mmCIF file of C-alpha atoms in Angstrom:
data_model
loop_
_atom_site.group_PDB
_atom_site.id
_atom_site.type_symbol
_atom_site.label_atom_id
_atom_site.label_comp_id
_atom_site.label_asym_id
_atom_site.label_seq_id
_atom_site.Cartn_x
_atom_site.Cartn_y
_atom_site.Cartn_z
ATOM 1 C CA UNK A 1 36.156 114.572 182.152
ATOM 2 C CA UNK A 2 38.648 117.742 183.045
ATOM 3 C CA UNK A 3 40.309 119.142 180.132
ATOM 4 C CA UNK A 4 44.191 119.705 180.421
ATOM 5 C CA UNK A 5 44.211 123.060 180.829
ATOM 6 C CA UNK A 6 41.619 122.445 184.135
ATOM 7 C CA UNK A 7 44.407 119.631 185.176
ATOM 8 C CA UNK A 8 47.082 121.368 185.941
ATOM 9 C CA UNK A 9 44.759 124.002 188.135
ATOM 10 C CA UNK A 10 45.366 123.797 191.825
ATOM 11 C CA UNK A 11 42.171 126.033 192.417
ATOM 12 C CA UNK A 12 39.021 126.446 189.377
ATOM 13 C CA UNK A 13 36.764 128.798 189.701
ATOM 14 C CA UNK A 14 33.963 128.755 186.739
ATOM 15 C CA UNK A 15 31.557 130.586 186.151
ATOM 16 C CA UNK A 16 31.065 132.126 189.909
ATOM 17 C CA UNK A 17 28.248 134.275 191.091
ATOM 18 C CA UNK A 18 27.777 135.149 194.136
ATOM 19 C CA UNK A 19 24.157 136.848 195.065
ATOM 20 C CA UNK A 20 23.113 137.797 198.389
ATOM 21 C CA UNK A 21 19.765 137.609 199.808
ATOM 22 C CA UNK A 22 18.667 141.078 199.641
ATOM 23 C CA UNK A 23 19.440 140.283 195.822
ATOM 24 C CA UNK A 24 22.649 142.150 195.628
ATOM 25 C CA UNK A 25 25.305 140.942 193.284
ATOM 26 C CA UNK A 26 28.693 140.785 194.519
ATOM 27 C CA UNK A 27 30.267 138.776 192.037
ATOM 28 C CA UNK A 28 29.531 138.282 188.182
ATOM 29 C CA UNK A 29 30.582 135.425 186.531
ATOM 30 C CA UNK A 30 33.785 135.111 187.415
ATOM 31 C CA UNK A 31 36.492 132.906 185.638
ATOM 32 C CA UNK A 32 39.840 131.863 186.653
ATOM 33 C CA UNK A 33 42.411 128.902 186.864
ATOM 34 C CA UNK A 34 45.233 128.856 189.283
ATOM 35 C CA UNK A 35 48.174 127.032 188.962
ATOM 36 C CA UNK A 36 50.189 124.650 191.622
ATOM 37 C CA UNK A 37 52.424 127.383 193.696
ATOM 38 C CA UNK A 38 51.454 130.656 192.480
ATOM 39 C CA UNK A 39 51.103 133.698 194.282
ATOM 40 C CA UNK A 40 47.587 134.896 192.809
ATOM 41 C CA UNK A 41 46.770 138.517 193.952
ATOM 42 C CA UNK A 42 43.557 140.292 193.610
ATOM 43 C CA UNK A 43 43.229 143.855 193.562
ATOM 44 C CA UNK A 44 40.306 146.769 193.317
ATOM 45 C CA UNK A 45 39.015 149.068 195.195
ATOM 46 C CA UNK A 46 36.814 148.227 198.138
ATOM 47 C CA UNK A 47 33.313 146.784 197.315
ATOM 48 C CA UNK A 48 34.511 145.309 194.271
ATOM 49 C CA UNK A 49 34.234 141.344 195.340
ATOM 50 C CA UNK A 50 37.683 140.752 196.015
ATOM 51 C CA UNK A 51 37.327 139.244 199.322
ATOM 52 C CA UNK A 52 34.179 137.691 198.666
ATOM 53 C CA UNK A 53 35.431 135.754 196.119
ATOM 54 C CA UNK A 54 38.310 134.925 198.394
ATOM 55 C CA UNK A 55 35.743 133.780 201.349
ATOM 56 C CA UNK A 56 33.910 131.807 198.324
ATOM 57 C CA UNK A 57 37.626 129.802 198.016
ATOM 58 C CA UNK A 58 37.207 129.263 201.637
ATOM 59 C CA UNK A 59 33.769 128.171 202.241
ATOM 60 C CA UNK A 60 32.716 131.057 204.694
ATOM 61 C CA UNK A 61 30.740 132.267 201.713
ATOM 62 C CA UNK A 62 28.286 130.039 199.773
ATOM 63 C CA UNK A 63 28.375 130.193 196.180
ATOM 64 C CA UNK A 64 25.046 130.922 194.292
ATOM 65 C CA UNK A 65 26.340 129.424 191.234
ATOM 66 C CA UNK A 66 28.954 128.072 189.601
ATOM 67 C CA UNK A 67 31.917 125.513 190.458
ATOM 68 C CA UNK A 68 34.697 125.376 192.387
ATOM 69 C CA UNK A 69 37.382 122.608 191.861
ATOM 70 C CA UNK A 70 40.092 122.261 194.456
ATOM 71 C CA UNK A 71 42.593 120.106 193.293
ATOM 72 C CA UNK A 72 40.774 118.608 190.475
ATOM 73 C CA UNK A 73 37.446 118.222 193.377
ATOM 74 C CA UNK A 74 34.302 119.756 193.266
ATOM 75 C CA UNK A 75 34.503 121.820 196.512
ATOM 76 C CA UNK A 76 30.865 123.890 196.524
ATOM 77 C CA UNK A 77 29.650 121.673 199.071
ATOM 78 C CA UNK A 78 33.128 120.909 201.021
ATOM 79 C CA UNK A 79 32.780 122.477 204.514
ATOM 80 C CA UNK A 80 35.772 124.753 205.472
ATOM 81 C CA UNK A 81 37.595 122.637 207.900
ATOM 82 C CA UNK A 82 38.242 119.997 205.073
ATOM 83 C CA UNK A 83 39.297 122.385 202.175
ATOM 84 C CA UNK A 84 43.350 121.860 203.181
ATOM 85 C CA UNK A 85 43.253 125.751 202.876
ATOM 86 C CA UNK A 86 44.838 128.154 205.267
ATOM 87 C CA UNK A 87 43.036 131.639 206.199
ATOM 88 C CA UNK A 88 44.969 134.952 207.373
ATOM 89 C CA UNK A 89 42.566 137.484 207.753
ATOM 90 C CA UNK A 90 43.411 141.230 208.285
ATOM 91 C CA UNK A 91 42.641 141.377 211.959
ATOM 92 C CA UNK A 92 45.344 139.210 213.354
ATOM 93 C CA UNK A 93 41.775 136.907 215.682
ATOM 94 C CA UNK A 94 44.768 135.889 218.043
ATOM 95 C CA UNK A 95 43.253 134.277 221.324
ATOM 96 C CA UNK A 96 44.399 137.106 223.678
ATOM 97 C CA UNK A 97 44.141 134.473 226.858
ATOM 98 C CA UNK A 98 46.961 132.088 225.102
ATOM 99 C CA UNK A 99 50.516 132.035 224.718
ATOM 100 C CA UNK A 100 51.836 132.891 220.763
ATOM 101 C CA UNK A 101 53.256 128.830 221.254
ATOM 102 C CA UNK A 102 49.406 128.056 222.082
ATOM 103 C CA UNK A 103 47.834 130.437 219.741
ATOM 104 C CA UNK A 104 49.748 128.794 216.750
ATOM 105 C CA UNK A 105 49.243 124.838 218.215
ATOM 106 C CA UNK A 106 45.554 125.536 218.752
ATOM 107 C CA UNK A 107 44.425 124.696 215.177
ATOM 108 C CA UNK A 108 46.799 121.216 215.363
ATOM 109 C CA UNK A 109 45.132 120.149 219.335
ATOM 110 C CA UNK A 110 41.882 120.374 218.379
ATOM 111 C CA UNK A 111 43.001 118.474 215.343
ATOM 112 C CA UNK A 112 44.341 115.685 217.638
ATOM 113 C CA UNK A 113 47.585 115.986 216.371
ATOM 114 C CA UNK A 114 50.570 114.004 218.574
ATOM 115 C CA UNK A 115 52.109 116.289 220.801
ATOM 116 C CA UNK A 116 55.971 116.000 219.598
ATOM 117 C CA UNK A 117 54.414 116.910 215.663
ATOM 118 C CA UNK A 118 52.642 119.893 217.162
ATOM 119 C CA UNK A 119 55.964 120.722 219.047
ATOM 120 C CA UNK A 120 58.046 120.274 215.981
ATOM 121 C CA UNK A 121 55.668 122.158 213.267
ATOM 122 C CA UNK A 122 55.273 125.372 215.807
ATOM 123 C CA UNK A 123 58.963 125.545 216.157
ATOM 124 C CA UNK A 124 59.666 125.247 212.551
ATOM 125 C CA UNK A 125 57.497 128.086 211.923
ATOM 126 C CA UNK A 126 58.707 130.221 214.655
ATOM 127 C CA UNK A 127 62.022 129.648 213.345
ATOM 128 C CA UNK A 128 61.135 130.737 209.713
ATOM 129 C CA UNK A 129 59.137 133.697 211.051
ATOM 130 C CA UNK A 130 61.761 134.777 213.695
ATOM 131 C CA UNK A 131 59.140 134.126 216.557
ATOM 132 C CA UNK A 132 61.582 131.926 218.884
ATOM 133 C CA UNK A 133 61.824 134.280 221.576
ATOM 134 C CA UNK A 134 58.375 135.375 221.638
ATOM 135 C CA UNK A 135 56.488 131.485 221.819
ATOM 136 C CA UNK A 136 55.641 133.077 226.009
ATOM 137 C CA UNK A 137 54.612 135.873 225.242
ATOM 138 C CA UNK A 138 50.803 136.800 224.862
ATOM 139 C CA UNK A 139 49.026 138.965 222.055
ATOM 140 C CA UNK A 140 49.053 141.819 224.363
ATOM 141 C CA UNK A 141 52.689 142.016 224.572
ATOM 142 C CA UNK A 142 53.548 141.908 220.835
ATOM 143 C CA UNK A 143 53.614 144.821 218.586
ATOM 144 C CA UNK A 144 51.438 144.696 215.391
ATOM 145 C CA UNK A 145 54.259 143.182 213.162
ATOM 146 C CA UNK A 146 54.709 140.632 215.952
ATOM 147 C CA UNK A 147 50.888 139.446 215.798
ATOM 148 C CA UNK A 148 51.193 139.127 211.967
ATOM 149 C CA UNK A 149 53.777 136.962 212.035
ATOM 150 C CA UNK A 150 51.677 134.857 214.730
ATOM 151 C CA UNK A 151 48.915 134.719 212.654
ATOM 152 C CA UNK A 152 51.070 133.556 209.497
ATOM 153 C CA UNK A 153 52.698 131.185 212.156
ATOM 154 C CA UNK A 154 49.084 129.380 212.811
ATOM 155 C CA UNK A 155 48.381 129.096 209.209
ATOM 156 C CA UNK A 156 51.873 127.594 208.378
ATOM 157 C CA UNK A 157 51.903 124.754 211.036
ATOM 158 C CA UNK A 158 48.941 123.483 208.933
ATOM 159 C CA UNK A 159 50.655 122.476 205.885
ATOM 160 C CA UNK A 160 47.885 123.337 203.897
ATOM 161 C CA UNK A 161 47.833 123.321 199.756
ATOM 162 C CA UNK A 162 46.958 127.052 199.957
ATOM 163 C CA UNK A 163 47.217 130.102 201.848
ATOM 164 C CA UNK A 164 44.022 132.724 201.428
ATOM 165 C CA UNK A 165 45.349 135.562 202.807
ATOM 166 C CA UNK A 166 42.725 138.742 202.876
ATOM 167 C CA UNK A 167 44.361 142.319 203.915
ATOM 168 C CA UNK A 168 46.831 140.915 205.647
ATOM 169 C CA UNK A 169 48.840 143.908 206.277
ATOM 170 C CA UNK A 170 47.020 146.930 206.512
ATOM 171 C CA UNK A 171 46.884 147.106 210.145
ATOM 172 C CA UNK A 172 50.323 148.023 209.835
ATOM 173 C CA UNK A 173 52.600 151.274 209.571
ATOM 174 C CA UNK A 174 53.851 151.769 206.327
ATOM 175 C CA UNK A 175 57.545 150.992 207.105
ATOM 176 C CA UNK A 176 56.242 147.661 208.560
ATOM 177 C CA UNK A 177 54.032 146.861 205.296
ATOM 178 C CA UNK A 178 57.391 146.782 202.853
ATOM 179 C CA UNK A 179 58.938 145.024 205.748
ATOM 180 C CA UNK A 180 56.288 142.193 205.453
ATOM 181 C CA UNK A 181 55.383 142.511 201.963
ATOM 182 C CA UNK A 182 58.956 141.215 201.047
ATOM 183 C CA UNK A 183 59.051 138.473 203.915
ATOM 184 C CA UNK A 184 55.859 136.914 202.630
ATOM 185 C CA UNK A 185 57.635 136.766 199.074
ATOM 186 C CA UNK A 186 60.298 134.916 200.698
ATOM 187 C CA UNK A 187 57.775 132.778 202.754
ATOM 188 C CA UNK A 188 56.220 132.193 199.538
ATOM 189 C CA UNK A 189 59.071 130.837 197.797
ATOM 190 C CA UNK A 190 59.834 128.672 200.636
ATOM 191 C CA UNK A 191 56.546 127.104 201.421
ATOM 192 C CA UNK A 192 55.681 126.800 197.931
ATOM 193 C CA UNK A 193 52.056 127.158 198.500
ATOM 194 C CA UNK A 194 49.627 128.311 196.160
ATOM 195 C CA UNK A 195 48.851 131.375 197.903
ATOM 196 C CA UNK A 196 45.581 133.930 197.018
ATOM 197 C CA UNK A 197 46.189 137.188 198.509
ATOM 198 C CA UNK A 198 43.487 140.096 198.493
ATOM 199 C CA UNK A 199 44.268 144.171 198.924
ATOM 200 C CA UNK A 200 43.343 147.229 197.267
ATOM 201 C CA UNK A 201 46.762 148.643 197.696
ATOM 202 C CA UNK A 202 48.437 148.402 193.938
ATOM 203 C CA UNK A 203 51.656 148.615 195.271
ATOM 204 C CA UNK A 204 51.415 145.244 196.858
ATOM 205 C CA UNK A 205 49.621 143.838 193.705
ATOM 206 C CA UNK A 206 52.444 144.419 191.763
ATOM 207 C CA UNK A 207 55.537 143.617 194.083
ATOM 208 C CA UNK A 208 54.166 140.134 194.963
ATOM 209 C CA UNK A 209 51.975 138.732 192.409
ATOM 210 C CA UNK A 210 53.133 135.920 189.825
ATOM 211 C CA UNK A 211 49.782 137.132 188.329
ATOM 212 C CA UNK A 212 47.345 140.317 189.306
ATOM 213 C CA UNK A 213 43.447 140.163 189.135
ATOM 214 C CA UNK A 214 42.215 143.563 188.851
ATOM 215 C CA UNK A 215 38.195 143.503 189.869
ATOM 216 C CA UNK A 216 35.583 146.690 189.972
ATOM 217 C CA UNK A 217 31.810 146.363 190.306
ATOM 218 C CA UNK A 218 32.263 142.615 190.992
ATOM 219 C CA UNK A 219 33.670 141.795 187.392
ATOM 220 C CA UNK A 220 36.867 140.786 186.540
ATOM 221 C CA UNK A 221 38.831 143.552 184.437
ATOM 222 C CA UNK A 222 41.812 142.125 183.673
ATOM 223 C CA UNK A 223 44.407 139.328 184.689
ATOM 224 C CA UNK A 224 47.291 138.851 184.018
ATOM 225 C CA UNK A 225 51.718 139.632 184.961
ATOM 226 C CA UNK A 226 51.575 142.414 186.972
ATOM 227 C CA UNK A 227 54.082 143.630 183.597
ATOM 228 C CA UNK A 228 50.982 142.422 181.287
ATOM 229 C CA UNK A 229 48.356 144.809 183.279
ATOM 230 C CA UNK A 230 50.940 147.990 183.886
ATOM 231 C CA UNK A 231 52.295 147.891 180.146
ATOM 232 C CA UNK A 232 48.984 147.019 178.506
ATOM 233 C CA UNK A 233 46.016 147.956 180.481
ATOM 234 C CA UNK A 234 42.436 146.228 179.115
ATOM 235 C CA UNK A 235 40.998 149.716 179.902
ATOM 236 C CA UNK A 236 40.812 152.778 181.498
ATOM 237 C CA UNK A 237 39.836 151.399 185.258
ATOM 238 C CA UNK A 238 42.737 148.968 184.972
ATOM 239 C CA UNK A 239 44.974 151.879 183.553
ATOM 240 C CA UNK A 240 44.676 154.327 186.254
ATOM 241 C CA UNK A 241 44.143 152.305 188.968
ATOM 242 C CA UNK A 242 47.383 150.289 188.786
ATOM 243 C CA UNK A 243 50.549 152.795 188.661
ATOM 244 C CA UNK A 244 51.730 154.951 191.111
ATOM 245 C CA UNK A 245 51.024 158.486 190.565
ATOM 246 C CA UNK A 246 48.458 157.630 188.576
ATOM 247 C CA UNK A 247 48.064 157.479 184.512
ATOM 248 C CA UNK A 248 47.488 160.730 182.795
ATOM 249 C CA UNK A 249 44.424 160.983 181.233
ATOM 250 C CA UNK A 250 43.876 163.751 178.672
ATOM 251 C CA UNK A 251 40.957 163.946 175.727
ATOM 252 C CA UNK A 252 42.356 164.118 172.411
ATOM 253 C CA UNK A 253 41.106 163.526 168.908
ATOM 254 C CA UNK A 254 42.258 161.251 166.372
ATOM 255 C CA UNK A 255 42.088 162.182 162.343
ATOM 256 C CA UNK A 256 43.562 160.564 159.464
ATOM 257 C CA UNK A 257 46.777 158.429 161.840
ATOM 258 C CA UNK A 258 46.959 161.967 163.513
ATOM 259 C CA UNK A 259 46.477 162.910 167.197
ATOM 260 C CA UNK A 260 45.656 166.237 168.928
ATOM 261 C CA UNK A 261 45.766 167.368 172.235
ATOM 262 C CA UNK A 262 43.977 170.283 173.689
ATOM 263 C CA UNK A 263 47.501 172.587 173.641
ATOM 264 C CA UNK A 264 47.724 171.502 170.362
ATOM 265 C CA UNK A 265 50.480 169.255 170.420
ATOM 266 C CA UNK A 266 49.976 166.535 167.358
ATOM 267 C CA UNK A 267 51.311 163.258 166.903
ATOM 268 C CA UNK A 268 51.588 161.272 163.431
ATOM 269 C CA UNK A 269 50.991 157.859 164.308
ATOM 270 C CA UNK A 270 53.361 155.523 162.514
ATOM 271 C CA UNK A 271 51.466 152.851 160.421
ATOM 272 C CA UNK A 272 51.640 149.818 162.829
ATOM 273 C CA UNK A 273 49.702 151.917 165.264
ATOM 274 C CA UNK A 274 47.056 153.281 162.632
ATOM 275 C CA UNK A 275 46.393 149.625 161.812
ATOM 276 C CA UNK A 276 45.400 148.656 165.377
ATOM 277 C CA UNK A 277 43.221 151.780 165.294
ATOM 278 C CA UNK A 278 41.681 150.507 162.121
ATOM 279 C CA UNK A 279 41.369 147.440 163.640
ATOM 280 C CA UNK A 280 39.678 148.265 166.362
ATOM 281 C CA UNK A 281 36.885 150.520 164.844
ATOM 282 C CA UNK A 282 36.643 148.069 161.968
ATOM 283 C CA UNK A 283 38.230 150.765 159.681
ATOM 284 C CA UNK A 284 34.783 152.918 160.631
ATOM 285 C CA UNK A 285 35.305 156.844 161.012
ATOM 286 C CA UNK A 286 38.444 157.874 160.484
ATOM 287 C CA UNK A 287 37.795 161.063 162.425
ATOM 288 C CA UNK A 288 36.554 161.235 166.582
ATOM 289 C CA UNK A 289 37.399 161.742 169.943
ATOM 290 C CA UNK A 290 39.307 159.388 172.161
ATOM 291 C CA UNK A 291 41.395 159.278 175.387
ATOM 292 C CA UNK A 292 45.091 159.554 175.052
ATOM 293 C CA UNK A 293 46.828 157.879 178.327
ATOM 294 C CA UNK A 294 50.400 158.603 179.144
ATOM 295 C CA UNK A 295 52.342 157.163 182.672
ATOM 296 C CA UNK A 296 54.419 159.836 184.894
ATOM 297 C CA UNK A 297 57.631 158.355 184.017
ATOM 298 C CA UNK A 298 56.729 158.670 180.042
ATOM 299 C CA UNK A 299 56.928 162.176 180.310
ATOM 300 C CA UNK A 300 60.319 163.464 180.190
ATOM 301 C CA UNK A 301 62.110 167.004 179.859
ATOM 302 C CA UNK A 302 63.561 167.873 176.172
ATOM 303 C CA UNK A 303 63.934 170.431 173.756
ATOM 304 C CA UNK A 304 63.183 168.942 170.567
ATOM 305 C CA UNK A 305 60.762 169.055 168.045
ATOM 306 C CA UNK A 306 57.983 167.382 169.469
ATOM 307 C CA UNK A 307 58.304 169.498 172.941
ATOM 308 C CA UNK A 308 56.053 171.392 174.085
ATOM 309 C CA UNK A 309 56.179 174.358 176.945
ATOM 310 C CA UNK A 310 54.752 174.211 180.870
ATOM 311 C CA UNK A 311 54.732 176.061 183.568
ATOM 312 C CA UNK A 312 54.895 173.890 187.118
ATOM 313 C CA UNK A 313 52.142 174.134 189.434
ATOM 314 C CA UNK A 314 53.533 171.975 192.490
ATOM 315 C CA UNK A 315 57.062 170.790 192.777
ATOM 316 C CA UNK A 316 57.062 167.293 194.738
ATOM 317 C CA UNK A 317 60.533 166.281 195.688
ATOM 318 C CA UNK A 318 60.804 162.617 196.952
ATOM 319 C CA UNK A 319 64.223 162.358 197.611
ATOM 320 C CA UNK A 320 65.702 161.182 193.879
ATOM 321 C CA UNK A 321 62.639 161.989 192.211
ATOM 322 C CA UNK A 322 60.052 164.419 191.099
ATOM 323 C CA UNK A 323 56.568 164.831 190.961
ATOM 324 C CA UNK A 324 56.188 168.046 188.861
ATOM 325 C CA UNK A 325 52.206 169.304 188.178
ATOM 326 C CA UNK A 326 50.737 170.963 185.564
ATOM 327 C CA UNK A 327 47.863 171.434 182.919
ATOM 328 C CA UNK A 328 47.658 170.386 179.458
ATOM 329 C CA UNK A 329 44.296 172.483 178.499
ATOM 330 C CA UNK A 330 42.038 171.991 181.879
ATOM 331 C CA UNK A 331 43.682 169.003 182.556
ATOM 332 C CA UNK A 332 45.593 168.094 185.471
ATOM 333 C CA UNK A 333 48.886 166.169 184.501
ATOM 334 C CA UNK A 334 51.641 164.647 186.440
ATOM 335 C CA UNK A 335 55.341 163.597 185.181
ATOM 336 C CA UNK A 336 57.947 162.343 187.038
ATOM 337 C CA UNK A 337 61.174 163.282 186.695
ATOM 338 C CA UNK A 338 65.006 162.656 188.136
ATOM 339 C CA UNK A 339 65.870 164.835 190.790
ATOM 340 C CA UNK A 340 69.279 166.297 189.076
ATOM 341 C CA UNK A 341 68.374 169.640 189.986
ATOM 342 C CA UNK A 342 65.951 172.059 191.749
ATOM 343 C CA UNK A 343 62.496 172.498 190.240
ATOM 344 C CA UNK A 344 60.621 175.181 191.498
ATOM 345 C CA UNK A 345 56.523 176.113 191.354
ATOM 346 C CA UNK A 346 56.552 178.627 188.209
ATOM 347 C CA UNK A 347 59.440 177.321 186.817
ATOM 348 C CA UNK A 348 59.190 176.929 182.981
ATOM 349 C CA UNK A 349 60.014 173.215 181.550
ATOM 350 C CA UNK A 350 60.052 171.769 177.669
ATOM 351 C CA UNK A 351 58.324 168.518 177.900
ATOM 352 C CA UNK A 352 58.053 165.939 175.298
ATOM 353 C CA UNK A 353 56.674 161.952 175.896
ATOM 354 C CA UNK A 354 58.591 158.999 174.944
ATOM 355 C CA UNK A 355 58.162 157.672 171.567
ATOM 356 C CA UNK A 356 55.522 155.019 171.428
ATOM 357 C CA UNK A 357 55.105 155.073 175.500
ATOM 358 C CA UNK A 358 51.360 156.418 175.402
ATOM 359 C CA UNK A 359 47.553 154.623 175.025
ATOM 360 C CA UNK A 360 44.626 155.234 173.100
ATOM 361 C CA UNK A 361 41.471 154.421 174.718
ATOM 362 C CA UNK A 362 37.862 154.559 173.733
ATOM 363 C CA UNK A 363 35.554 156.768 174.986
ATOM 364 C CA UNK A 364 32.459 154.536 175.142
ATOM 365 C CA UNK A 365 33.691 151.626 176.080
ATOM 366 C CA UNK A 366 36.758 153.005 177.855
ATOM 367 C CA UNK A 367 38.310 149.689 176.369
ATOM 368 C CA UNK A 368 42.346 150.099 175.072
ATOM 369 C CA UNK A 369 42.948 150.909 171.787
ATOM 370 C CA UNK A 370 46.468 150.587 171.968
#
């Protein structure tokens, strides 16, 4: 008998492996429940599983163990064609010999579908994907963008319960990726399918997803809001690979609810945030070495008592916003500041970081402290 929780799950994955002949592990035990109509993303850098977990979802890929539940059915053994799921994969696989009308009615025909429902679905989707005057043309003839939107076009006339969509955009120009990014949220919103979408591009991770699975090695890191995972990271992978620049990652050391970087620079840690630290090591040592994490934006310029001196290495102007390098100790470090004036390479700056706006993390373990 499912449990509740399992009953309102449009897709269940428990307990998935995934091992290979050659005895190579792509995927460890991997856990998840995905609700009617969201937009599940995951994200990681390549070789982490990501896609052949998605493949798993799709039947391309067996599973070695484990269960899958579509829709409250055990799908290992389903074959692909009878999953209700609808694939986009990142090379558009348009038939080059057909017409974009007879690339996306291909999938219905060979389903026997009546001729005025194929007619009707393919315009409905050409209409939502702007394709109308295009349903003549032939692959050749379309620009990358174009062929996208054909091969959304074929999955849409399906009607399928879910879209699996794997690197759907990064065959495109970078322009064209925001472009699509956003009209995939609004497809999304219309359709209302549950929709798993797979990229190692952060950015898109975090504009689209109603929830983020971050994967490395083949195990899941975290999941969660893409909010959750950017304002509290389960460690340091999840930390600095989500965020754009990256987090800043400096060694510090942590005595007595007291933290000090290598310039010197100490923080008093107020006694909420001593208590998670106690917490964490079981109230062991109060005296060691940890990671101290703080994000671009947390850094800001200000003279104050807490502030602390650089010098700027590189000066990266993006428009209304800096990127402004330097070192703390040996360490690289990156803040990001409002472009209200010119900022030079040499230029002296007082820096301080907002209150309560950095991490802790464990060596060992790398886990979060706080």
């Amino acid at each position: 008998m499912e449990n509740s929780n399992e009953e309102k799950s449009f897709i269940s994955l428990r307990h998935i492996d995934k091992i290979y002949d050659n005895n190579v592990q792509a995927v460890f035990d991997f856990n998840l429940e995905i609700k009617p109509q969201e937009f599940i993303v995951f994200v990681g850098p390549s070789g982490c599983g990501k896609s052949t977990t998605l493949r798993m979802i799709a039947g391309l890929e067996e599973i070695t163990k484990g269960e899958l539940y579509i829709n409250g059915v055990l799908a290992n053994n389903i074959p692909s064609k009878d999953r209700d799921i609808a694939m986009v994969f990142q090379s558009y696989a348009l038939y080059p010999h057909m017409s974009v009308y007879d690339n996306m009615a291909y999938g219905l025909k060979i389903k026997h579908v009546p001729e005025d429902e194929i007619k009707q679905r393919v315009n409905n989707a050409a209409k939502i994907l702007k394709l109308e005057n295009l349903l003549t043309r032939k692959p050749s003839e379309l620009s990358g963008g174009q062929c996208q939107r054909v091969a959304l076009g074929r999955a849409i006339v399906r009607n399928a319960k879910a879209f699996l969509m794997d690197e759907p955009l990064s065959n495109l120009d970078a322009k064209l990726r925001v472009q699509m990014r956003s009209e995939l949220t609004k497809l999304h919103k219309r359709l209302k399918a549950t929709t798993i979408y797979v990229t190692h591009d952060q950015i898109e991770a975090m504009t689209m997803a109603s929830r983020i699975v971050v994967m490395k090695d083949g195990y899941i890191q975290q999941i969660g809001t893409p909010m959750q995972i950017y304002n509290a990271p389960n460690n340091l992978f999840v930390a600095t690979f989500i965020g754009s620049p990256s987090m800043n990652i400096l060694k510090a050391h942590y005595k007595e609810g007291k933290i000090v970087l290598a310039n010197g620079l100490t923080f008093t840690l107020d006694d909420e945030l001593i208590k998670k630290h106690d917490e964490f090591y079981h109230n062991e040592i109060k005296d060691r070495d940890v990671y101290f994490g703080i994000r671009p934006e947390n850094i800001i310029e200000e003279d104050c008592n807490n502030s602390f001196e650089i010098e700027v290495l590189v000066s990266e102007l993006l428009g209304h916003e800096y990127y402004i390098h330097f070192k703390i100790g040996d360490t690289n470090v990156i803040a990001k500041l409002l472009a209200k004036r010119e900022i030079s390479v040499g230029d002296k700056l007082k820096f301080t970081f907002k209150d309560k706006k950095f991490h802790l993390f464990d060596i060992e373990s790398t886990k979060r402290i706080f």
